[in-house]
PDB file of C-alpha atoms and ligand atoms in Angstrom:
ATOM      1  CA  UNK A1269     140.719 117.485  21.341  1.00 59.00           C
ATOM      2  CA  UNK A1270     138.502 114.420  21.240  1.00 58.00           C
ATOM      3  CA  UNK A1271     134.759 114.881  21.648  1.00 57.00           C
ATOM      4  CA  UNK A1272     132.456 112.071  22.630  1.00 60.00           C
ATOM      5  CA  UNK A1273     128.765 112.597  22.170  1.00 59.00           C
ATOM      6  CA  UNK A1274     125.915 110.391  23.177  1.00 63.00           C
ATOM      7  CA  UNK A1275     122.255 111.034  22.673  1.00 60.00           C
ATOM      8  CA  UNK A1276     119.946 109.919  25.393  1.00 58.00           C
ATOM      9  CA  UNK A1277     116.329 110.185  24.501  1.00 55.00           C
ATOM     10  CA  UNK A1278     112.959 108.696  24.961  1.00 53.00           C
ATOM     11  CA  UNK A1279     111.696 110.110  28.221  1.00 53.00           C
ATOM     12  CA  UNK A1280     107.964 110.276  28.656  1.00 54.00           C
ATOM     13  CA  UNK A1281     107.813 113.778  27.162  1.00 54.00           C
ATOM     14  CA  UNK A1282     109.942 112.545  24.222  1.00 58.00           C
ATOM     15  CA  UNK A1283     112.731 114.973  25.154  1.00 63.00           C
ATOM     16  CA  UNK A1284     116.221 114.182  23.985  1.00 69.00           C
ATOM     17  CA  UNK A1285     119.372 115.407  25.552  1.00 76.00           C
ATOM     18  CA  UNK A1286     122.916 115.265  24.316  1.00 79.00           C
ATOM     19  CA  UNK A1287     125.900 114.672  26.544  1.00 79.00           C
ATOM     20  CA  UNK A1288     129.236 115.930  25.340  1.00 78.00           C
ATOM     21  CA  UNK A1289     132.447 114.785  26.999  1.00 75.00           C
ATOM     22  CA  UNK A1290     135.588 116.753  26.156  1.00 76.00           C
ATOM     23  CA  UNK A1291     138.978 115.065  26.602  1.00 74.00           C
ATOM     24  CA  UNK A1292     142.131 117.088  26.219  1.00 77.00           C
ATOM     25  CA  UNK A1293     144.441 114.558  24.602  1.00 80.00           C
ATOM     26  CA  UNK A1294     147.261 116.998  23.832  1.00 82.00           C
ATOM     27  CA  UNK A1295     148.880 116.197  27.195  1.00 80.00           C
ATOM     28  CA  UNK A1296     148.409 112.445  26.647  1.00 84.00           C
ATOM     29  CA  UNK A1297     150.024 112.752  23.196  1.00 85.00           C
ATOM     30  CA  UNK A1298     152.940 114.701  24.690  1.00 80.00           C
ATOM     31  CA  UNK A1299     153.502 112.068  27.388  1.00 80.00           C
ATOM     32  CA  UNK A1300     153.273 109.282  24.838  1.00 83.00           C
ATOM     33  CA  UNK A1301     155.869 111.067  22.673  1.00 80.00           C
ATOM     34  CA  UNK A1302     158.213 111.475  25.668  1.00 76.00           C
ATOM     35  CA  UNK A1303     157.820 107.753  26.430  1.00 78.00           C
ATOM     36  CA  UNK A1304     158.507 106.735  22.818  1.00 82.00           C
ATOM     37  CA  UNK A1305     161.518 109.066  22.526  1.00 80.00           C
ATOM     38  CA  UNK A1306     162.837 107.667  25.794  1.00 81.00           C
ATOM     39  CA  UNK A1307     162.581 104.052  24.637  1.00 83.00           C
ATOM     40  CA  UNK A1308     164.245 104.988  21.323  1.00 84.00           C
ATOM     41  CA  UNK A1309     167.034 106.812  23.181  1.00 83.00           C
ATOM     42  CA  UNK A1310     167.630 103.942  25.605  1.00 86.00           C
ATOM     43  CA  UNK A1311     167.788 101.443  22.749  1.00 88.00           C
ATOM     44  CA  UNK A1312     170.245 103.613  20.888  1.00 85.00           C
ATOM     45  CA  UNK A1313     172.424 104.206  23.946  1.00 85.00           C
ATOM     46  CA  UNK A1314     172.595 100.483  24.711  1.00 90.00           C
ATOM     47  CA  UNK A1315     173.121  99.468  21.104  1.00 90.00           C
ATOM     48  CA  UNK A1316     176.270 101.541  20.654  1.00 86.00           C
ATOM     49  CA  UNK A1317     178.440  99.688  23.216  1.00 90.00           C
ATOM     50  CA  UNK A1318     176.805  96.353  22.334  1.00 93.00           C
ATOM     51  CA  UNK A1319     177.634  96.767  18.635  1.00 93.00           C
ATOM     52  CA  UNK A1320     181.203  97.529  19.559  1.00 93.00           C
ATOM     53  CA  UNK A1321     181.445  94.476  21.865  1.00 95.00           C
ATOM     54  CA  UNK A1322     179.986  92.229  19.148  1.00 96.00           C
ATOM     55  CA  UNK A1323     182.411  93.604  16.543  1.00 95.00           C
ATOM     56  CA  UNK A1324     185.477  92.933  18.702  1.00 95.00           C
ATOM     57  CA  UNK A1325     184.274  89.451  19.707  1.00 96.00           C
ATOM     58  CA  UNK A1326     183.862  88.630  16.001  1.00 96.00           C
ATOM     59  CA  UNK A1327     187.321  89.989  15.262  1.00 95.00           C
ATOM     60  CA  UNK A1328     188.755  87.802  18.053  1.00 96.00           C
ATOM     61  CA  UNK A1329     187.018  84.721  16.669  1.00 96.00           C
ATOM     62  CA  UNK A1330     188.209  85.575  13.162  1.00 95.00           C
ATOM     63  CA  UNK A1331     191.819  85.105  14.223  1.00 94.00           C
ATOM     64  CA  UNK A1332     192.512  88.064  16.512  1.00 92.00           C
ATOM     65  CA  UNK A1333     192.710  85.654  19.461  1.00 94.00           C
ATOM     66  CA  UNK A1334     195.842  84.049  17.967  1.00 95.00           C
ATOM     67  CA  UNK A1335     197.868  87.228  18.293  1.00 94.00           C
ATOM     68  CA  UNK A1336     198.342  87.961  22.001  1.00 95.00           C
ATOM     69  CA  UNK A1337     198.854  91.737  21.606  1.00 95.00           C
ATOM     70  CA  UNK A1338     195.755  92.145  19.415  1.00 94.00           C
ATOM     71  CA  UNK A1339     193.715  89.902  21.701  1.00 95.00           C
ATOM     72  CA  UNK A1340     194.657  91.952  24.769  1.00 96.00           C
ATOM     73  CA  UNK A1341     193.815  95.226  23.037  1.00 95.00           C
ATOM     74  CA  UNK A1342     190.421  93.921  21.865  1.00 94.00           C
ATOM     75  CA  UNK A1343     189.596  92.437  25.270  1.00 96.00           C
ATOM     76  CA  UNK A1344     190.380  95.771  26.908  1.00 95.00           C
ATOM     77  CA  UNK A1345     187.935  97.509  24.581  1.00 93.00           C
ATOM     78  CA  UNK A1346     185.303  94.876  25.349  1.00 95.00           C
ATOM     79  CA  UNK A1347     185.871  95.428  29.072  1.00 95.00           C
ATOM     80  CA  UNK A1348     185.524  99.223  28.708  1.00 92.00           C
ATOM     81  CA  UNK A1349     182.319  98.912  26.706  1.00 92.00           C
ATOM     82  CA  UNK A1350     180.859  96.451  29.231  1.00 94.00           C
ATOM     83  CA  UNK A1351     181.637  98.911  32.011  1.00 92.00           C
ATOM     84  CA  UNK A1352     179.890 101.577  30.002  1.00 89.00           C
ATOM     85  CA  UNK A1353     176.780  99.415  29.623  1.00 92.00           C
ATOM     86  CA  UNK A1354     176.797  98.928  33.382  1.00 92.00           C
ATOM     87  CA  UNK A1355     177.063 102.653  33.991  1.00 89.00           C
ATOM     88  CA  UNK A1356     174.142 103.441  31.679  1.00 90.00           C
ATOM     89  CA  UNK A1357     171.994 100.763  33.302  1.00 91.00           C
ATOM     90  CA  UNK A1358     172.865 101.984  36.822  1.00 90.00           C
ATOM     91  CA  UNK A1359     171.931 105.566  35.939  1.00 89.00           C
ATOM     92  CA  UNK A1360     168.743 104.480  34.189  1.00 90.00           C
ATOM     93  CA  UNK A1361     167.660 102.360  37.106  1.00 89.00           C
ATOM     94  CA  UNK A1362     168.329 105.137  39.543  1.00 88.00           C
ATOM     95  CA  UNK A1363     166.461 107.695  37.454  1.00 87.00           C
ATOM     96  CA  UNK A1364     163.440 105.472  36.966  1.00 87.00           C
ATOM     97  CA  UNK A1365     163.317 104.680  40.694  1.00 87.00           C
ATOM     98  CA  UNK A1366     163.413 108.369  41.582  1.00 85.00           C
ATOM     99  CA  UNK A1367     160.849 109.271  38.934  1.00 82.00           C
ATOM    100  CA  UNK A1368     158.409 106.567  39.951  1.00 82.00           C
ATOM    101  CA  UNK A1369     158.598 107.676  43.571  1.00 79.00           C
ATOM    102  CA  UNK A1370     160.092 104.332  44.657  1.00 77.00           C
ATOM    103  CA  UNK A1371     162.999 106.057  46.317  1.00 78.00           C
ATOM    104  CA  UNK A1372     162.187 107.318  49.747  1.00 79.00           C
ATOM    105  CA  UNK A1373     164.237 110.389  50.479  1.00 86.00           C
ATOM    106  CA  UNK A1374     165.423 110.613  54.039  1.00 88.00           C
ATOM    107  CA  UNK A1375     164.572 113.777  55.932  1.00 90.00           C
ATOM    108  CA  UNK A1376     167.447 114.398  58.254  1.00 93.00           C
ATOM    109  CA  UNK A1377     169.403 117.514  59.146  1.00 94.00           C
ATOM    110  CA  UNK A1378     172.441 117.632  56.854  1.00 94.00           C
ATOM    111  CA  UNK A1379     175.438 119.871  57.543  1.00 93.00           C
ATOM    112  CA  UNK A1380     176.015 121.354  54.113  1.00 93.00           C
ATOM    113  CA  UNK A1381     179.589 122.492  54.735  1.00 92.00           C
ATOM    114  CA  UNK A1382     180.708 119.001  55.747  1.00 93.00           C
ATOM    115  CA  UNK A1383     178.822 117.561  52.796  1.00 95.00           C
ATOM    116  CA  UNK A1384     180.533 119.858  50.265  1.00 95.00           C
ATOM    117  CA  UNK A1385     183.944 119.191  51.799  1.00 94.00           C
ATOM    118  CA  UNK A1386     183.278 115.475  51.372  1.00 93.00           C
ATOM    119  CA  UNK A1387     182.304 115.824  47.714  1.00 95.00           C
ATOM    120  CA  UNK A1388     185.391 117.876  46.905  1.00 95.00           C
ATOM    121  CA  UNK A1389     187.557 115.187  48.547  1.00 93.00           C
ATOM    122  CA  UNK A1390     185.926 112.572  46.285  1.00 92.00           C
ATOM    123  CA  UNK A1391     186.515 114.595  43.118  1.00 94.00           C
ATOM    124  CA  UNK A1392     190.023 115.863  43.910  1.00 94.00           C
ATOM    125  CA  UNK A1393     191.902 112.851  42.439  1.00 93.00           C
ATOM    126  CA  UNK A1394     189.961 113.204  39.150  1.00 94.00           C
ATOM    127  CA  UNK A1395     190.682 116.925  39.043  1.00 96.00           C
ATOM    128  CA  UNK A1396     194.367 116.318  39.815  1.00 96.00           C
ATOM    129  CA  UNK A1397     194.636 113.989  36.831  1.00 96.00           C
ATOM    130  CA  UNK A1398     193.700 116.916  34.570  1.00 97.00           C
ATOM    131  CA  UNK A1399     195.762 119.393  36.613  1.00 98.00           C
ATOM    132  CA  UNK A1400     192.688 121.450  37.550  1.00 98.00           C
ATOM    133  CA  UNK A1401     192.584 123.602  40.651  1.00 97.00           C
ATOM    134  CA  UNK A1402     189.489 123.203  42.842  1.00 97.00           C
ATOM    135  CA  UNK A1403     188.584 126.039  45.145  1.00 96.00           C
ATOM    136  CA  UNK A1404     185.957 125.644  47.855  1.00 96.00           C
ATOM    137  CA  UNK A1405     184.682 128.847  49.486  1.00 93.00           C
ATOM    138  CA  UNK A1406     182.698 128.179  52.617  1.00 89.00           C
ATOM    139  CA  UNK A1407     181.450 130.809  55.060  1.00 83.00           C
ATOM    140  CA  UNK A1408     181.953 130.211  58.800  1.00 82.00           C
ATOM    141  CA  UNK A1409     178.278 129.624  59.557  1.00 82.00           C
ATOM    142  CA  UNK A1410     176.659 126.216  59.705  1.00 84.00           C
ATOM    143  CA  UNK A1411     174.032 125.554  57.091  1.00 89.00           C
ATOM    144  CA  UNK A1412     171.602 122.798  57.751  1.00 93.00           C
ATOM    145  CA  UNK A1413     169.467 121.365  54.972  1.00 93.00           C
ATOM    146  CA  UNK A1414     166.669 118.948  55.758  1.00 91.00           C
ATOM    147  CA  UNK A1415     167.198 116.039  53.414  1.00 93.00           C
ATOM    148  CA  UNK A1416     168.922 112.927  52.201  1.00 93.00           C
ATOM    149  CA  UNK A1417     172.667 113.249  52.637  1.00 93.00           C
ATOM    150  CA  UNK A1418     173.707 110.546  50.169  1.00 90.00           C
ATOM    151  CA  UNK A1419     171.437 111.927  47.424  1.00 92.00           C
ATOM    152  CA  UNK A1420     172.665 115.463  48.010  1.00 95.00           C
ATOM    153  CA  UNK A1421     176.277 114.254  47.838  1.00 94.00           C
ATOM    154  CA  UNK A1422     175.388 112.784  44.479  1.00 93.00           C
ATOM    155  CA  UNK A1423     174.073 116.125  43.214  1.00 96.00           C
ATOM    156  CA  UNK A1424     177.374 117.867  43.877  1.00 97.00           C
ATOM    157  CA  UNK A1425     179.506 114.937  42.731  1.00 95.00           C
ATOM    158  CA  UNK A1426     177.638 114.932  39.398  1.00 96.00           C
ATOM    159  CA  UNK A1427     178.099 118.697  39.003  1.00 98.00           C
ATOM    160  CA  UNK A1428     181.778 118.581  39.939  1.00 97.00           C
ATOM    161  CA  UNK A1429     182.414 115.548  37.733  1.00 96.00           C
ATOM    162  CA  UNK A1430     180.934 117.442  34.784  1.00 96.00           C
ATOM    163  CA  UNK A1431     183.034 120.501  35.602  1.00 97.00           C
ATOM    164  CA  UNK A1432     186.151 118.289  35.532  1.00 97.00           C
ATOM    165  CA  UNK A1433     185.060 116.515  32.327  1.00 96.00           C
ATOM    166  CA  UNK A1434     184.060 119.560  30.304  1.00 96.00           C
ATOM    167  CA  UNK A1435     187.064 121.693  31.243  1.00 97.00           C
ATOM    168  CA  UNK A1436     190.308 121.304  29.281  1.00 97.00           C
ATOM    169  CA  UNK A1437     193.446 120.540  31.328  1.00 97.00           C
ATOM    170  CA  UNK A1438     194.681 123.098  33.854  1.00 97.00           C
ATOM    171  CA  UNK A1439     191.276 124.642  34.342  1.00 98.00           C
ATOM    172  CA  UNK A1440     189.722 126.287  37.375  1.00 98.00           C
ATOM    173  CA  UNK A1441     186.765 124.810  39.219  1.00 98.00           C
ATOM    174  CA  UNK A1442     185.096 126.447  42.175  1.00 97.00           C
ATOM    175  CA  UNK A1443     182.303 125.666  44.572  1.00 97.00           C
ATOM    176  CA  UNK A1444     180.862 128.382  46.779  1.00 95.00           C
ATOM    177  CA  UNK A1445     177.953 128.790  49.193  1.00 93.00           C
ATOM    178  CA  UNK A1446     176.059 131.936  49.977  1.00 90.00           C
ATOM    179  CA  UNK A1447     172.831 133.076  51.514  1.00 87.00           C
ATOM    180  CA  UNK A1448     170.139 133.330  48.829  1.00 83.00           C
ATOM    181  CA  UNK A1449     167.218 134.349  51.015  1.00 79.00           C
ATOM    182  CA  UNK A1450     167.372 137.974  49.866  1.00 72.00           C
ATOM    183  CA  UNK A1451     167.309 136.894  46.196  1.00 72.00           C
ATOM    184  CA  UNK A1452     163.962 135.218  46.553  1.00 63.00           C
ATOM    185  CA  UNK A1453     161.616 137.698  48.174  1.00 62.00           C
ATOM    186  CA  UNK A1454     158.625 135.497  47.372  1.00 65.00           C
ATOM    187  CA  UNK A1455     160.052 132.590  49.349  1.00 59.00           C
ATOM    188  CA  UNK A1456     159.183 132.679  53.013  1.00 66.00           C
ATOM    189  CA  UNK A1457     161.875 130.120  53.928  1.00 76.00           C
ATOM    190  CA  UNK A1458     165.564 130.916  54.108  1.00 87.00           C
ATOM    191  CA  UNK A1459     167.447 129.687  51.050  1.00 90.00           C
ATOM    192  CA  UNK A1460     171.025 128.725  50.434  1.00 93.00           C
ATOM    193  CA  UNK A1461     172.802 128.988  47.099  1.00 95.00           C
ATOM    194  CA  UNK A1462     175.564 126.643  46.005  1.00 97.00           C
ATOM    195  CA  UNK A1463     177.406 127.507  42.793  1.00 97.00           C
ATOM    196  CA  UNK A1464     179.649 125.087  40.916  1.00 98.00           C
ATOM    197  CA  UNK A1465     181.609 127.068  38.326  1.00 98.00           C
ATOM    198  CA  UNK A1466     184.266 126.045  35.831  1.00 98.00           C
ATOM    199  CA  UNK A1467     186.484 127.597  33.171  1.00 98.00           C
ATOM    200  CA  UNK A1468     185.600 124.949  30.601  1.00 97.00           C
ATOM    201  CA  UNK A1469     183.922 124.721  27.210  1.00 97.00           C
ATOM    202  CA  UNK A1470     180.625 126.195  28.453  1.00 97.00           C
ATOM    203  CA  UNK A1471     177.113 125.507  27.168  1.00 97.00           C
ATOM    204  CA  UNK A1472     175.504 127.562  24.365  1.00 96.00           C
ATOM    205  CA  UNK A1473     172.584 129.597  25.704  1.00 95.00           C
ATOM    206  CA  UNK A1474     169.975 127.734  23.620  1.00 94.00           C
ATOM    207  CA  UNK A1475     171.058 124.380  25.087  1.00 95.00           C
ATOM    208  CA  UNK A1476     171.122 125.470  28.724  1.00 96.00           C
ATOM    209  CA  UNK A1477     167.516 124.683  29.701  1.00 91.00           C
ATOM    210  CA  UNK A1478     167.676 121.362  27.830  1.00 93.00           C
ATOM    211  CA  UNK A1479     170.778 119.838  29.428  1.00 96.00           C
ATOM    212  CA  UNK A1480     168.622 118.657  32.345  1.00 95.00           C
ATOM    213  CA  UNK A1481     166.579 116.437  30.005  1.00 92.00           C
ATOM    214  CA  UNK A1482     167.344 112.725  29.881  1.00 89.00           C
ATOM    215  CA  UNK A1483     169.997 111.934  27.237  1.00 88.00           C
ATOM    216  CA  UNK A1484     170.260 115.552  26.066  1.00 90.00           C
ATOM    217  CA  UNK A1485     173.873 116.340  25.280  1.00 91.00           C
ATOM    218  CA  UNK A1486     175.337 119.347  23.565  1.00 92.00           C
ATOM    219  CA  UNK A1487     177.898 117.160  21.828  1.00 89.00           C
ATOM    220  CA  UNK A1488     177.010 113.460  21.930  1.00 83.00           C
ATOM    221  CA  UNK A1489     180.340 112.248  20.613  1.00 83.00           C
ATOM    222  CA  UNK A1490     182.328 114.288  23.118  1.00 82.00           C
ATOM    223  CA  UNK A1491     180.105 113.199  26.039  1.00 82.00           C
ATOM    224  CA  UNK A1492     180.494 109.502  25.145  1.00 80.00           C
ATOM    225  CA  UNK A1493     184.209 109.872  24.687  1.00 81.00           C
ATOM    226  CA  UNK A1494     184.402 111.360  28.187  1.00 84.00           C
ATOM    227  CA  UNK A1495     182.359 108.494  29.611  1.00 80.00           C
ATOM    228  CA  UNK A1496     179.065 110.378  29.950  1.00 84.00           C
ATOM    229  CA  UNK A1497     175.629 108.753  29.933  1.00 87.00           C
ATOM    230  CA  UNK A1498     173.533 111.894  29.398  1.00 90.00           C
ATOM    231  CA  UNK A1499     171.595 111.141  32.570  1.00 92.00           C
ATOM    232  CA  UNK A1500     173.656 112.880  35.274  1.00 94.00           C
ATOM    233  CA  UNK A1501     171.907 116.248  35.167  1.00 96.00           C
ATOM    234  CA  UNK A1502     168.433 114.672  34.938  1.00 94.00           C
ATOM    235  CA  UNK A1503     169.256 112.874  38.203  1.00 94.00           C
ATOM    236  CA  UNK A1504     170.555 116.132  39.714  1.00 96.00           C
ATOM    237  CA  UNK A1505     167.335 117.970  38.836  1.00 95.00           C
ATOM    238  CA  UNK A1506     165.120 115.261  40.322  1.00 93.00           C
ATOM    239  CA  UNK A1507     167.035 115.150  43.591  1.00 94.00           C
ATOM    240  CA  UNK A1508     167.140 118.947  43.969  1.00 96.00           C
ATOM    241  CA  UNK A1509     163.424 119.266  43.242  1.00 94.00           C
ATOM    242  CA  UNK A1510     162.636 116.465  45.694  1.00 92.00           C
ATOM    243  CA  UNK A1511     164.297 118.718  48.293  1.00 93.00           C
ATOM    244  CA  UNK A1512     162.024 121.630  47.220  1.00 92.00           C
ATOM    245  CA  UNK A1513     164.969 123.317  45.537  1.00 95.00           C
ATOM    246  CA  UNK A1514     165.867 124.546  42.063  1.00 96.00           C
ATOM    247  CA  UNK A1515     168.822 124.084  39.754  1.00 97.00           C
ATOM    248  CA  UNK A1516     169.799 125.870  36.555  1.00 98.00           C
ATOM    249  CA  UNK A1517     172.873 126.730  34.509  1.00 98.00           C
ATOM    250  CA  UNK A1518     174.326 130.082  33.482  1.00 97.00           C
ATOM    251  CA  UNK A1519     177.342 131.125  31.468  1.00 97.00           C
ATOM    252  CA  UNK A1520     180.513 131.856  33.421  1.00 96.00           C
ATOM    253  CA  UNK A1521     182.821 134.785  32.641  1.00 93.00           C
ATOM    254  CA  UNK A1522     185.098 134.900  30.776  1.00 94.00           C
ATOM    255  CA  UNK A1523     184.237 131.296  29.847  1.00 95.00           C
ATOM    256  CA  UNK A1524     182.775 128.099  31.225  1.00 97.00           C
ATOM    257  CA  UNK A1525     179.573 127.192  33.078  1.00 98.00           C
ATOM    258  CA  UNK A1526     177.991 128.084  36.409  1.00 98.00           C
ATOM    259  CA  UNK A1527     175.537 125.588  37.824  1.00 98.00           C
ATOM    260  CA  UNK A1528     173.390 127.195  40.515  1.00 98.00           C
ATOM    261  CA  UNK A1529     171.499 125.183  43.144  1.00 97.00           C
ATOM    262  CA  UNK A1530     169.021 126.764  45.555  1.00 95.00           C
ATOM    263  CA  UNK A1531     167.956 124.714  48.547  1.00 95.00           C
ATOM    264  CA  UNK A1532     165.681 125.669  51.425  1.00 92.00           C
ATOM    265  CA  UNK A1533     167.519 125.724  54.726  1.00 89.00           C
ATOM    266  CA  UNK A1534     166.108 123.822  57.715  1.00 78.00           C
ATOM    267  CA  UNK A1535     164.293 125.917  60.277  1.00 63.00           C
ATOM    268  CA  UNK A1536     166.866 125.250  62.984  1.00 54.00           C
ATOM    269  CA  UNK A1537     169.694 126.807  60.968  1.00 59.00           C
ATOM    270  CA  UNK A1538     167.706 129.962  60.208  1.00 46.00           C
ATOM    271  CA  UNK A1539     169.555 131.951  62.889  1.00 47.00           C
ATOM    272  CA  UNK A1540     172.820 131.207  61.135  1.00 47.00           C
ATOM    273  CA  UNK A1541     171.253 132.217  57.823  1.00 44.00           C
ATOM    274  CA  UNK A1542     169.833 135.504  59.051  1.00 42.00           C
ATOM    275  CA  UNK A1543     173.178 136.585  60.486  1.00 40.00           C
ATOM    276  CA  UNK A1544     174.925 135.847  57.192  1.00 42.00           C
ATOM    277  CA  UNK A1545     175.333 138.953  55.085  1.00 39.00           C
ATOM    278  CA  UNK A1546     175.408 137.284  51.710  1.00 38.00           C
ATOM    279  CA  UNK A1547     179.096 137.779  51.054  1.00 37.00           C
ATOM    280  CA  UNK A1548     180.945 134.984  49.389  1.00 33.00           C
TER     281      UNK A1548
HETATM  282  P1  ADP B 646     176.806 113.514  30.428  1.00 53.09           P
HETATM  283  O1  ADP B 646     176.861 112.155  31.013  1.00 53.09           O
HETATM  284  O2  ADP B 646     176.750 113.538  28.926  1.00 53.09           O
HETATM  285  O3  ADP B 646     177.851 114.435  30.982  1.00 53.09           O
HETATM  286  P2  ADP B 646     174.843 115.107  31.888  1.00 53.09           P
HETATM  287  O4  ADP B 646     173.369 114.895  32.037  1.00 53.09           O
HETATM  288  O5  ADP B 646     175.663 115.135  33.114  1.00 53.09           O
HETATM  289  O6  ADP B 646     175.337 114.029  30.851  1.00 53.09           O
HETATM  290  O7  ADP B 646     175.054 116.478  31.102  1.00 53.09           O
HETATM  291  C1  ADP B 646     174.310 116.718  29.909  1.00 53.09           C
HETATM  292  C2  ADP B 646     175.134 117.557  28.932  1.00 53.09           C
HETATM  293  O8  ADP B 646     175.294 118.879  29.453  1.00 53.09           O
HETATM  294  C3  ADP B 646     176.543 117.070  28.687  1.00 53.09           C
HETATM  295  O9  ADP B 646     176.573 116.089  27.684  1.00 53.09           O
HETATM  296  C4  ADP B 646     177.247 118.340  28.232  1.00 53.09           C
HETATM  297  O10 ADP B 646     176.959 118.593  26.870  1.00 53.09           O
HETATM  298  C5  ADP B 646     176.546 119.415  29.059  1.00 53.09           C
HETATM  299  N1  ADP B 646     177.288 119.770  30.291  1.00 53.09           N
HETATM  300  C6  ADP B 646     177.032 119.359  31.546  1.00 53.09           C
HETATM  301  N2  ADP B 646     177.886 119.940  32.428  1.00 53.09           N
HETATM  302  C7  ADP B 646     178.692 120.743  31.705  1.00 53.09           C
HETATM  303  C8  ADP B 646     179.774 121.635  32.037  1.00 53.09           C
HETATM  304  N3  ADP B 646     180.193 121.812  33.290  1.00 53.09           N
HETATM  305  N4  ADP B 646     180.366 122.312  31.008  1.00 53.09           N
HETATM  306  C9  ADP B 646     179.946 122.152  29.725  1.00 53.09           C
HETATM  307  N5  ADP B 646     178.941 121.341  29.358  1.00 53.09           N
HETATM  308  C10 ADP B 646     178.315 120.633  30.331  1.00 53.09           C
END
């Protein structure tokens, strides 16, 4: 707490009065720390691929370029690391645009079933490569969410991509929708729940709330190896919250993770919601 005091005196009756101004700087300090940590994290994240690129360029100049097989191998690494730099910068740019309110979210009725079918189609080839099965359970009703279709697609692509990445080969991934209105008595609006579950490595309980922070990773080395930037879930959280929703992660049984997204359903699909009985 910082206290500023000034003494004003000298009125005709020679009275003096003191003015105290109290500033709570704890919040300012916290924000400053977040900013500093962020800059340090960004620098570190960018330095890792850059150091690798520099090392391989030096090795090429030192004679590696004269051996075609070595040169090709080194150039491939340089290409991969450049792609990684691009990916980090794309995610960072997107996150900073969303956070600074520069991104205007569209407000249009979005058919959630069609949207989830689309995201599964995008992820299927990745899942096939690791021989995962993807199961999509959709009820017959239409669910309309008021929002930005492309951003919402990104939410579920990020969650499914993680499920594919953090599940060893031949795993099971599922995405299901159900009515969540009855789970949230305090919420006057109908809610829909979308769960993305996997049979993968899971997330220790202590790390679960933190995985939505920028650059927080349970296992940095593993995330990098799998091509992660540590920003995917931070983007997910921002988009979901911009749609007045919530997202969190739970443990799956017997193993793996369950990412749960709650989104308010548009008024015009409320009839469909109220006739849904909540079965999966
Ligand atoms: P990354 O690019 O590292 O995957 P994310 O922000 O998407 O970054 O996720 C943050 C961290 O949360 C990951 O590094 C990983 O440790 C953990 N994580 C995310 N999804 C899963 C999942 N489905 N299973 C296990 N761990 C996960």
